[in-house]
mmCIF file of C-alpha atoms in Angstrom:
data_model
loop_
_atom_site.group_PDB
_atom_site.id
_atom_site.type_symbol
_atom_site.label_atom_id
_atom_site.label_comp_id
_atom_site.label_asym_id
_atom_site.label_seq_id
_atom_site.Cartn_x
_atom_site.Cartn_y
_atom_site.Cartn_z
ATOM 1 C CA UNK A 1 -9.550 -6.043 66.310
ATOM 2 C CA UNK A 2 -6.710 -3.201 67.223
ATOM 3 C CA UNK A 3 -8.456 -1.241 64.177
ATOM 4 C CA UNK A 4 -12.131 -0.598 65.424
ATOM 5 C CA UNK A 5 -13.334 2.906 65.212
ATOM 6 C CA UNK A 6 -14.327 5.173 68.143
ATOM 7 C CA UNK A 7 -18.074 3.597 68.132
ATOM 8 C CA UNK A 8 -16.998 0.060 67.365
ATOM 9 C CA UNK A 9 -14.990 0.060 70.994
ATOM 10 C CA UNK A 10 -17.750 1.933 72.918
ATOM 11 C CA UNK A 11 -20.533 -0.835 71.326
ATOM 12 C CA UNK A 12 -18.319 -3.200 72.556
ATOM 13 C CA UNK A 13 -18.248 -1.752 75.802
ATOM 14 C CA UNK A 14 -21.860 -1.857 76.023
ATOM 15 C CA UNK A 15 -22.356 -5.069 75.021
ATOM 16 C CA UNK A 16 -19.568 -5.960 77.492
ATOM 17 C CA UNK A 17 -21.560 -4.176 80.602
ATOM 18 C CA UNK A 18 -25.507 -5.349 79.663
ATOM 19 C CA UNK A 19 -26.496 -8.066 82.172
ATOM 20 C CA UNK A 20 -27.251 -10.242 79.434
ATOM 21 C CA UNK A 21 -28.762 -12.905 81.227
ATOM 22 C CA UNK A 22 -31.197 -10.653 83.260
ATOM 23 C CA UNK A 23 -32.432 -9.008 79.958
ATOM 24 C CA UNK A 24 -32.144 -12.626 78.417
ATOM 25 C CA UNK A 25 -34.685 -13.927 80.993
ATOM 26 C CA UNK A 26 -36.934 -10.019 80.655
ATOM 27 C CA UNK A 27 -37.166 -10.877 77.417
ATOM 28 C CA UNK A 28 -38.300 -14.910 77.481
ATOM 29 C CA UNK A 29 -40.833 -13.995 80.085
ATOM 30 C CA UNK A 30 -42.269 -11.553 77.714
ATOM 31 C CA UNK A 31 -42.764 -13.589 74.702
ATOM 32 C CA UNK A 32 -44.078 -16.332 77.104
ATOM 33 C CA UNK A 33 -47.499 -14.465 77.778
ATOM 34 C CA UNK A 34 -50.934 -15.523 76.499
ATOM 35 C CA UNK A 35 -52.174 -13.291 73.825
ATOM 36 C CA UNK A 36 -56.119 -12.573 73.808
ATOM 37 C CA UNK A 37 -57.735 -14.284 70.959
ATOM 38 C CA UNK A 38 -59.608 -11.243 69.742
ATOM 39 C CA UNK A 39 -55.664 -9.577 69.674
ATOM 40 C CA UNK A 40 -53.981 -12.289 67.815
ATOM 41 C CA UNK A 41 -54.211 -11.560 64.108
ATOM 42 C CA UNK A 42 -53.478 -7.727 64.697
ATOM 43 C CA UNK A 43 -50.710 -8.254 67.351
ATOM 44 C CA UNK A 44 -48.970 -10.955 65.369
ATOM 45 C CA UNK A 45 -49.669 -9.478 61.734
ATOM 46 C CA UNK A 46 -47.787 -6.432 63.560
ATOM 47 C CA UNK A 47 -44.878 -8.530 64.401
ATOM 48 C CA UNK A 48 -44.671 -10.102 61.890
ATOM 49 C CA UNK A 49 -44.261 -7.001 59.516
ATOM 50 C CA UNK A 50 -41.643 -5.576 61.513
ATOM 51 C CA UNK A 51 -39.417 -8.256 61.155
ATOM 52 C CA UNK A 52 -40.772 -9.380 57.712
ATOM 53 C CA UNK A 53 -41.927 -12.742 58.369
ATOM 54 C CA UNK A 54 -43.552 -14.821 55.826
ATOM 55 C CA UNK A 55 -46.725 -15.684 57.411
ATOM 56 C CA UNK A 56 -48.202 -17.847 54.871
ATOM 57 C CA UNK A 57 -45.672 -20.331 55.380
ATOM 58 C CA UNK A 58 -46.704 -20.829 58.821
ATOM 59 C CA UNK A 59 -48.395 -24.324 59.583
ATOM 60 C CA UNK A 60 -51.594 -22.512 61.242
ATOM 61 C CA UNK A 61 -53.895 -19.553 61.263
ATOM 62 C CA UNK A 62 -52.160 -16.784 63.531
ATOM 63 C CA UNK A 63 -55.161 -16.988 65.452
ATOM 64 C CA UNK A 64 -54.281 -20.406 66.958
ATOM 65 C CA UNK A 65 -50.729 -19.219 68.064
ATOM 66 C CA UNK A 66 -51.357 -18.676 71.750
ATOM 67 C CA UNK A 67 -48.412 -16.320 72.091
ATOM 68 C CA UNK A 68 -45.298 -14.926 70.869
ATOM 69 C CA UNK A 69 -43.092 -17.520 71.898
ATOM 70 C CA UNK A 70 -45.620 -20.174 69.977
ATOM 71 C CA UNK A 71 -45.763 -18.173 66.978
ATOM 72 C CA UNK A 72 -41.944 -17.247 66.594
ATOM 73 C CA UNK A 73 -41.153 -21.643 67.184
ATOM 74 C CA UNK A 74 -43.901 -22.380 64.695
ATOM 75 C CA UNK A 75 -43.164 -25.222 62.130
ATOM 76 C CA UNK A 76 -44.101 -24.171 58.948
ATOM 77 C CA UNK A 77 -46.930 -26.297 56.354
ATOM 78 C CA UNK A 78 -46.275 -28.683 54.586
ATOM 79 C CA UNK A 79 -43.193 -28.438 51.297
ATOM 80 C CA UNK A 80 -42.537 -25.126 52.556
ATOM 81 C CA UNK A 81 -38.938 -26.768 52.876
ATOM 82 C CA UNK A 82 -38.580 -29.066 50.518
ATOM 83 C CA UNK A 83 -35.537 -31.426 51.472
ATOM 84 C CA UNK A 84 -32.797 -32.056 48.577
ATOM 85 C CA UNK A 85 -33.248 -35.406 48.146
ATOM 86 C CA UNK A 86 -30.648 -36.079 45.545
ATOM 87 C CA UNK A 87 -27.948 -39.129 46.733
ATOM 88 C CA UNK A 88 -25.286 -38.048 48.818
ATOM 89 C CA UNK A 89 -26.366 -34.485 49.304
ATOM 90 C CA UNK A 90 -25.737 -32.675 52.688
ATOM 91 C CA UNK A 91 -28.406 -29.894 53.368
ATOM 92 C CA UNK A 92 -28.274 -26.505 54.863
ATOM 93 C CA UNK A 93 -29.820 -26.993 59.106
ATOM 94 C CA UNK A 94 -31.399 -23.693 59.192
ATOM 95 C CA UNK A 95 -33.005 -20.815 57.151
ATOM 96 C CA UNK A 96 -30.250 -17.370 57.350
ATOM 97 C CA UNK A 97 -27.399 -16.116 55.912
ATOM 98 C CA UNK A 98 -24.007 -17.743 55.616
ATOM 99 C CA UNK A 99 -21.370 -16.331 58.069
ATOM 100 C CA UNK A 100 -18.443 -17.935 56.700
ATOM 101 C CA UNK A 101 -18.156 -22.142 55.391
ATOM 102 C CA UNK A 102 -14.187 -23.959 55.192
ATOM 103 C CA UNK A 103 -11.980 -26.256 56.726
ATOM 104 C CA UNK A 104 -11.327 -26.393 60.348
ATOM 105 C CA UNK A 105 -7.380 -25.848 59.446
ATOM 106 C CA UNK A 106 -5.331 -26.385 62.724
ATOM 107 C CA UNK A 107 -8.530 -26.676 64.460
ATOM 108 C CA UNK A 108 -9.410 -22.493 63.739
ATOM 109 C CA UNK A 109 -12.447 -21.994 62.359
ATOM 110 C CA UNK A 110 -12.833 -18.103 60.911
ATOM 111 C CA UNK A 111 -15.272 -16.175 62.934
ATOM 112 C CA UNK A 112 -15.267 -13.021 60.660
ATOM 113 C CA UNK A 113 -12.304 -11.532 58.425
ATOM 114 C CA UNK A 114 -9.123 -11.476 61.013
ATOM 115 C CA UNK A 115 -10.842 -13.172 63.243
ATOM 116 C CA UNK A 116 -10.925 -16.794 64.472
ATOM 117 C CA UNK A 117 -11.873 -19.584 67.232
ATOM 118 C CA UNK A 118 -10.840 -22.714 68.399
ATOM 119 C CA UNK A 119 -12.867 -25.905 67.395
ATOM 120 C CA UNK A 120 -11.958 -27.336 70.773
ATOM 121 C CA UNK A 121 -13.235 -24.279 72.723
ATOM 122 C CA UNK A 122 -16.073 -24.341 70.614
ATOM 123 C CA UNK A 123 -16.965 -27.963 71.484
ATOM 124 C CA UNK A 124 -15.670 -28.207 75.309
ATOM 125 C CA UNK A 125 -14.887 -31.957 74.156
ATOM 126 C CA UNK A 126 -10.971 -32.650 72.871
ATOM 127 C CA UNK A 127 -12.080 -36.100 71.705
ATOM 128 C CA UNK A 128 -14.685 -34.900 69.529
ATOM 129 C CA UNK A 129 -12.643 -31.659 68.352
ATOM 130 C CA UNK A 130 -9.705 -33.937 67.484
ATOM 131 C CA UNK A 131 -12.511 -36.069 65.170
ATOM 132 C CA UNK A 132 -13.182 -33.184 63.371
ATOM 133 C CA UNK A 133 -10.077 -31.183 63.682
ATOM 134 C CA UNK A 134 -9.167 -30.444 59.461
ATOM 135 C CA UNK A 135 -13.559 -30.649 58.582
ATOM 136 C CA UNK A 136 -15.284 -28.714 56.214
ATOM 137 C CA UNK A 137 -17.820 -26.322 58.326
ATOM 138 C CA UNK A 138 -20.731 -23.798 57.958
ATOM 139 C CA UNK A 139 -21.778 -20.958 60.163
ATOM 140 C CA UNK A 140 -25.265 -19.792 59.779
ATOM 141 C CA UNK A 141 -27.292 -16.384 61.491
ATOM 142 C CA UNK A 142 -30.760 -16.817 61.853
ATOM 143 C CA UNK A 143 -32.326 -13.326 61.691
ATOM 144 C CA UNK A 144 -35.801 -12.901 63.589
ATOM 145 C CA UNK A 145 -37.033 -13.195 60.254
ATOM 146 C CA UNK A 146 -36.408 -16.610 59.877
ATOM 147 C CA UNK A 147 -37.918 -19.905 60.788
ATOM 148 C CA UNK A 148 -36.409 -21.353 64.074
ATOM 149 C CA UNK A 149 -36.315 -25.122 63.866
ATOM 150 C CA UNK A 150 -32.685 -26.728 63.461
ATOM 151 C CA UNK A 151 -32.583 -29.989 61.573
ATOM 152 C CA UNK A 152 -30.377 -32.303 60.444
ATOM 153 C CA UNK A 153 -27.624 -31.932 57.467
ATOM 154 C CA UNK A 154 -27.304 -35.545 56.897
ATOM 155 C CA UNK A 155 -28.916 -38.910 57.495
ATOM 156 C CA UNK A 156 -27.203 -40.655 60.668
ATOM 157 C CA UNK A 157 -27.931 -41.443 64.139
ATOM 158 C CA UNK A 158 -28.110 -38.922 67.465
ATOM 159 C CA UNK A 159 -25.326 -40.756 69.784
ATOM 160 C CA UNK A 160 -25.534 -37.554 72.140
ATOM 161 C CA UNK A 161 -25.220 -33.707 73.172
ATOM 162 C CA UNK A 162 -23.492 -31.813 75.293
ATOM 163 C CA UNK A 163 -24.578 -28.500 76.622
ATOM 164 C CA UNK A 164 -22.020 -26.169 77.230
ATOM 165 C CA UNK A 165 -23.168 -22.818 79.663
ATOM 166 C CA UNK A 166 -21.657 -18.954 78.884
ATOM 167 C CA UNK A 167 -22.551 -15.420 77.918
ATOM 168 C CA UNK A 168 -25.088 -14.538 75.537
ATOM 169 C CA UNK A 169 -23.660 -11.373 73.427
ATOM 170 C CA UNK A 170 -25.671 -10.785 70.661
ATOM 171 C CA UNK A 171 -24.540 -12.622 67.383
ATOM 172 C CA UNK A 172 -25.596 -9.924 64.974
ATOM 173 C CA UNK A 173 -22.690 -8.933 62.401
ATOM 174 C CA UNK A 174 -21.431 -5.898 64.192
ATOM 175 C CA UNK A 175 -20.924 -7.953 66.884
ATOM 176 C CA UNK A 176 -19.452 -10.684 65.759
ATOM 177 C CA UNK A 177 -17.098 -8.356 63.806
ATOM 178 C CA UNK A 178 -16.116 -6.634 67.451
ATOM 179 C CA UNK A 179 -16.285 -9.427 69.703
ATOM 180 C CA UNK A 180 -13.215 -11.986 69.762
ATOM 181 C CA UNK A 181 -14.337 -15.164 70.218
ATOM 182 C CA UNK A 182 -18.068 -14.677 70.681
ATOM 183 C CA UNK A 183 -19.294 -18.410 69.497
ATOM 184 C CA UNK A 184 -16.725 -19.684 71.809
ATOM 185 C CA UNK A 185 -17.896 -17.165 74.668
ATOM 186 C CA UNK A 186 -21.879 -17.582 74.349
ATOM 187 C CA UNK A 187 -23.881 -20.514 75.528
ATOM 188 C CA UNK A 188 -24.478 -23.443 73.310
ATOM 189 C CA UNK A 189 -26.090 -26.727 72.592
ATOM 190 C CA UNK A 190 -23.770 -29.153 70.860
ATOM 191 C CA UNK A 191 -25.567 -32.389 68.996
ATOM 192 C CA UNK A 192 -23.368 -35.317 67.704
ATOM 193 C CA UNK A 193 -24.363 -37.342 64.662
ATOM 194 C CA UNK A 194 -23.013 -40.241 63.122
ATOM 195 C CA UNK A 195 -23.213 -40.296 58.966
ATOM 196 C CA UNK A 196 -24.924 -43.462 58.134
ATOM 197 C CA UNK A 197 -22.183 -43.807 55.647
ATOM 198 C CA UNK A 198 -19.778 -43.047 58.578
ATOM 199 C CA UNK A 199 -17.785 -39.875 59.992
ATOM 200 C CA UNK A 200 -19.236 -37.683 62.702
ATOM 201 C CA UNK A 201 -21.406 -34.750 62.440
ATOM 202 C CA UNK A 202 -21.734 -31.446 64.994
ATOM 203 C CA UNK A 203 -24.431 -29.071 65.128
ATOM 204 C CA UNK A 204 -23.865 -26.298 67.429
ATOM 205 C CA UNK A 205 -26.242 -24.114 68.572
ATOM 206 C CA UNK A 206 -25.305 -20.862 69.816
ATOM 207 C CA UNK A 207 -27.778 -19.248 72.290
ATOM 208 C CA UNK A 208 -27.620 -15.148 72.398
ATOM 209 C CA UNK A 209 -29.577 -12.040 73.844
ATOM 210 C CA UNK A 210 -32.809 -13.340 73.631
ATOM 211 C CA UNK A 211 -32.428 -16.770 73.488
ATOM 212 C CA UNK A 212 -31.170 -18.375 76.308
ATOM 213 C CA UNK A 213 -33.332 -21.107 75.348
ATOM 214 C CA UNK A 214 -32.615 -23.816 73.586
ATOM 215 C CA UNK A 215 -35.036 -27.423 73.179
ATOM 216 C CA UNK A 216 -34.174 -30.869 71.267
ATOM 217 C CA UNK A 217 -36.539 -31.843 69.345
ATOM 218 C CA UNK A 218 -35.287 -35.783 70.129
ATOM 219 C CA UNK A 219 -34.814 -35.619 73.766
ATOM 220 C CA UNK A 220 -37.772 -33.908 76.231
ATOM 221 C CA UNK A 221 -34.521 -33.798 78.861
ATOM 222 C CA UNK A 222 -33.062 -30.309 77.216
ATOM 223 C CA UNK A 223 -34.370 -27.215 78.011
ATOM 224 C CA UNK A 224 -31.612 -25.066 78.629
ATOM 225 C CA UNK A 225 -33.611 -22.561 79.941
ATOM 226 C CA UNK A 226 -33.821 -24.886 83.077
ATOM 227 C CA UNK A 227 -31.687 -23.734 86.152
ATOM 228 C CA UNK A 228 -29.942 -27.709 85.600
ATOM 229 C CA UNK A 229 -28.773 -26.427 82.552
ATOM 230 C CA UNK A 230 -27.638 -22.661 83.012
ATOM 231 C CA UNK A 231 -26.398 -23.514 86.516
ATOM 232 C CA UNK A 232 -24.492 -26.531 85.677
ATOM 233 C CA UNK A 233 -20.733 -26.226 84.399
ATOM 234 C CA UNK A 234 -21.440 -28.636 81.842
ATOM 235 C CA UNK A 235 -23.807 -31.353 80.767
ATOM 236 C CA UNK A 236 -24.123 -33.643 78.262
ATOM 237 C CA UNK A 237 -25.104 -37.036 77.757
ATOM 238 C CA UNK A 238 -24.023 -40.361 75.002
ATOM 239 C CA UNK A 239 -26.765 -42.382 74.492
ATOM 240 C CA UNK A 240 -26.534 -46.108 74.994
ATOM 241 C CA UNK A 241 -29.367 -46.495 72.027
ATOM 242 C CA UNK A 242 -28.317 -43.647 69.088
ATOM 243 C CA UNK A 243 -31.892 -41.684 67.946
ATOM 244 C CA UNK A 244 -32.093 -42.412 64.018
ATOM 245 C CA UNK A 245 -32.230 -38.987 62.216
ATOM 246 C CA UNK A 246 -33.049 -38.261 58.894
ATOM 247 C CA UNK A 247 -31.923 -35.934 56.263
ATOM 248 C CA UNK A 248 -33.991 -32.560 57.297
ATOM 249 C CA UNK A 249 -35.079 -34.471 60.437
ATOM 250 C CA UNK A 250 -35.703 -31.793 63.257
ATOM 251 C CA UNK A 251 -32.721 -31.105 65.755
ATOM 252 C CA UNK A 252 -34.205 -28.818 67.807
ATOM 253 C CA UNK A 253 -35.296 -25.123 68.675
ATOM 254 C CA UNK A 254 -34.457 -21.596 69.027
ATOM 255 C CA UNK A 255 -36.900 -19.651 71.033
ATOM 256 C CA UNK A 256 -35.683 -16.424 69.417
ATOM 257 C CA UNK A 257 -33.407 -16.607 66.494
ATOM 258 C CA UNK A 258 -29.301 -16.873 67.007
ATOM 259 C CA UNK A 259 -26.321 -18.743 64.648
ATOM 260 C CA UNK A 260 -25.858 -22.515 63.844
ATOM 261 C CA UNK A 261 -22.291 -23.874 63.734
ATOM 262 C CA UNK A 262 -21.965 -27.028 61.663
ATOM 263 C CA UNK A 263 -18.915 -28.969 61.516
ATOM 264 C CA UNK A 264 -17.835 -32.635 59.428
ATOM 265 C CA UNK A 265 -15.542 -34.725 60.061
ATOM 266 C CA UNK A 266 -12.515 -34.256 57.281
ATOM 267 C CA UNK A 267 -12.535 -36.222 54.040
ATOM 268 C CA UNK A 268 -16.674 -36.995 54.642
ATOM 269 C CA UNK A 269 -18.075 -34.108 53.072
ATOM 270 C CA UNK A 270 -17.283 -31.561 50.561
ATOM 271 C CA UNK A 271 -18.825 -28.048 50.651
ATOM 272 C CA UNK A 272 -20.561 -26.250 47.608
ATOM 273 C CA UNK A 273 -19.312 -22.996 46.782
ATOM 274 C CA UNK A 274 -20.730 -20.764 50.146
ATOM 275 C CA UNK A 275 -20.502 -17.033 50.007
ATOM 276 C CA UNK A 276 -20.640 -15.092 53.054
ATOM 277 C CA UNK A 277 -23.556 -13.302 53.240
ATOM 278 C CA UNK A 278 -25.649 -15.300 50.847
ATOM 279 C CA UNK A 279 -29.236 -15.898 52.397
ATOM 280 C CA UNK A 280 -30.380 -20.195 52.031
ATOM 281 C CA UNK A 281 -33.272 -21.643 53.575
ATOM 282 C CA UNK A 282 -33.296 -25.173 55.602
ATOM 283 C CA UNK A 283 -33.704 -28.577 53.362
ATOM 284 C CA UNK A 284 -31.304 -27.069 50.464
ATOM 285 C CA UNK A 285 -28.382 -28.682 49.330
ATOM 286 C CA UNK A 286 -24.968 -27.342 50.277
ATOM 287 C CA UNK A 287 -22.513 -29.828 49.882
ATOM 288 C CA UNK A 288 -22.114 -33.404 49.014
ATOM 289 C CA UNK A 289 -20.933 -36.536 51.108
ATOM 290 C CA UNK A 290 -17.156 -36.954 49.663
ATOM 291 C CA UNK A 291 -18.050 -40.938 49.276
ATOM 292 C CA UNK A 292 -21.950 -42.441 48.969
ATOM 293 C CA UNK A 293 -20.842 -46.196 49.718
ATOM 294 C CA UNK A 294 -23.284 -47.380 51.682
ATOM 295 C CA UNK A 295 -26.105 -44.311 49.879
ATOM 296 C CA UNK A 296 -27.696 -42.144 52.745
ATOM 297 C CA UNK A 297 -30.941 -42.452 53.473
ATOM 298 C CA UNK A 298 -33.645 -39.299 52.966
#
């Protein structure tokens, strides 16, 4: 970090300085309002060609998206993500581009070349970090461009989450080049799955600019947009029943796109070949489960 240029430090600065939350909360109100129906089609056709979404993937008519917020969460129709069903896969949770994929080594998971975080920080939760401490793991950036539904790697069960409050930097590249420690500085939304042929599973969601809010698709409890949740020092909850999940099952929700953090625990799963930068869309297969005793379920 020592070698960023002039404009490097003073975008650093800035991002430093911005009340993020205030233009965090600007911003959510603002993509919360009603569009007309006679506006729809050309307000959303607009939007959606200035960030290049791929409307025809979209489960309805633009004209029955009531807002931004509606259209931006929408799930998509039908085998528009086809899940790899193939025994023992693991798929990717989210449509965007591949930050970096490894092992956890000494619990350090690379953040960007010369750059790295603590699995434990990440997590908030030493028992869990220790579980996974020496795990293959994937970080993913969701663009604006991309669908915003987070779903499952692997088949297993939801035994809990844990919502950890912070900053919300922006995770774009430049940033996350500048910024030490940004996934372990921003908000997130942690959710632990057990494999149904065994080792635990975390998918972290990391909130930014934008998108301090954050909604599980298996619990109506989390909204982190909630004053509980942002004004809390931590929550998080174990459930006494685990939620079954499927491969591709639905996690939960960005409103507004940000970065997924996936981590396995070591010796369950081994990674395909993952180059940073490489674009992959939600369902597809990125690894395999190191043993299928016991063969996942779809």
């Amino acid at each position: 970090m020592g070698g960023l240029s002039f404009s490097d430090r003073a975008r650093r600065s800035m991002w430093r300085m911005v009340p993020k939350r205030a233009v965090s909360e600007a911003i959510g109100w603002g993509v919360s309002l009603g569009i007309p129906a006679r506006l729809r089609t050309l307000m959303l056709t607009r939007f959606a060609g200035i960030y290049g979404i791929d409307v025809s993937e979209a489960e309805k008519p633009l004209t029955e998206y009531a807002g931004f917020d509606e259209f931006f969460t929408r799930k998509l129709r039908p085998g528009a993500r086809p899940i790899d069903d193939a025994p023992g896969r693991v798929v990717s949770p989210a449509d965007g581009v591949i930050v970096e994929a490894g092992l956890a080594t000494a619990g350090k998971l690379l953040q960007a070349k010369g750059s790295d975080f603590d699995l434990a920080s990440l997590l908030d939760d030493p028992e869990v970090a220790a579980r996974l401490q020496g795990g293959a793991y994937v970080i993913t950036y969701l663009s604006p461009k991309d669908y915003h539904r987070v779903h499952s790697p692997v088949a297993g069960r939801v035994v809990g989450w844990r919502h950890v409050p912070g900053t919300l930097f922006s995770v774009n590249a430049g940033n996350i080049r500048r910024e030490p420690g940004l996934f372990v500085r921003n908000e997130r939304f942690i959710t632990l799955i057990e494999m149904d042929v065994g080792g635990l599973v975390a998918v972290v969601m990391v909130a930014a600019v934008g998108v301090g809010h954050v909604t599980a698709s298996y619990d109506p409890e989390v909204a982190t947009h909630r004053p509980e949740f942002f004004r809390a020092a931590l929550r998080h909850r174990r459930y006494d029943e685990p939620k079954p999940i499927g491969r591709g099952g639905e996690l939960g929700i960005f409103h507004l796109g940000s970065t997924t953090i996936v981590v396995f625990q070591p010796g369950r799963v081994e990674l395909d070949a993952l180059a940073s930068g490489a674009s992959v869309k939600m369902g597809v297969g990125i690894g395999r489960v190191a043993t299928t005793t016991g063969n996942s379920r779809g």
